[in-house]
Amino acid sequence: MAKFRKDGGKKLPAISTSSLPDIIFMLLFFFMTTTSMKEVTLRIDQKMPEATELTKLEKKSLVKYVYIGIPKKNEQKNFGVESRIQLDDAFAQSPAEVESYIATKRAAMKEEDQPFMIVSLKVDKDTKMGVVTDVKQALRKAYALKINYTAFQRANNY
Amino acid sequence: MAKKKREVQEINASSMADISFLLLIFFLVTTSMATDKGLARKLPAPVEEAQDSTQVDIKQRNIMQILINSNDLLMVNGDVIPVTKLKERAKEFIANPNNSENLPEKKPENIPFMGTQNITKDHVISLQNDRGTSYQAYIDVQNELVAAYSELRDELSREKFQGVSYAELDTAKQKAIQIYYPQRISEAEPKNYGQQNQGGAQ
C-alpha cells in the first residue's frame, strides 16, 4: 500500500488567519452596539421583586426612572437606613420632589413623545409601601400615569 | 548620492487580531444584556380636592375588596387567604361562570365578532394596602390579578377564535376580548391603618 503514502510529500499549508481580525471586528461591533452603559450610579441597594406577568419596556428614550431603596453601606452614615428615593444621581429630600423631577424630565422630551412617557419604578423588594404610595401620589399629581414596576422574571407560577 | 529606491514595506497586521480581541473581551465583560421588564400599570388621574367626596355608587356584589396588611397578609372580601389562592378567586369573581347571586351581575353587551354577550362589565377589584406592606407582597398581588385577567382572556380567545391564543390575535380581536374582560383594578386612596407609626422616609 505504499502507493498511497508518499513519504516526504507536501506539507500541509498553514491556514490563513488573515480573515480573523475581520471576524473579531464583527463580534466587537455587535457587542459595542448592544451594550448599554449604566445611566446612573446607584446609591441604594436594590433587589428587584419577582413576578411572572412581565412586559418589556421598548423605547428607552420614553422611560424615566425612579429608584427606591435603602442607601448603600457607605452612604448610610449620611442618609440613614430608611428607604430613600433616588432621582438621577441624588437623593430626593421628600416624595413631593418626584413631581417636579418628572415635570422637568417631561419638558426635556420631544413634544410628540411627551404623552407616551413611562415612569419605571425600580423599587427594592423589601421597601415598605408607604414610600411607594407617596411616590405614586406624586406621579399622579404630575400626570405621569403610565408606570412600570420593574421586576425579575420568576420561573414558576403559583 | 544615489538613492536606493526602496519599496514601502507592508505593515504587519498580524497583531490586529490581538488588539481587537482585547477590545472584544472588554465589551463582553462590560455588557449587561438585561432588558428592562416589569409590570405595566396605569395610575388613575388625580382627584380634584373639591369633588373628593363624590363617590360612585357601586353595588356590593360588584366589588372584590383586597386588603393587604402590614404583615403582608391578604384579606379578600373578609376572608383571609394565601396569595396562591388569589388568582382562582379573582378569576371566579371576574367571570362569574355560574351566574351566582353574590358575584358581579352580568349585563348584555354587544361585542364585535361575538354578538351580544352577558358580561360582568361593572365589576371592580379594589386593592388597598397598608403603609407597612412590603413591596414584594404588593407586586405579588398585582401579578396574580394581571395573571387572572390574562388567563381569562386567553381562555376566551381559544374558545371563540378556534384555539388561537390571545397574544396571537390581531388588534381588533384583542380589543373585542378586552371589552369582554375589561381590566378594572382600582387602587384606593392611601389610608394609614394597622401600624400607625410606619412611614418610611418622611
Coordinates of C-alpha atoms in Angstrom, one line a residue, chain B residues 50 80 101 201:
Chain B
A50 CA -63.2 69.9 45.7
V80 CA -58.0 35.7 54.9
E101 CA -76.0 35.8 43.2
A201 CA -38.8 58.4 54.5

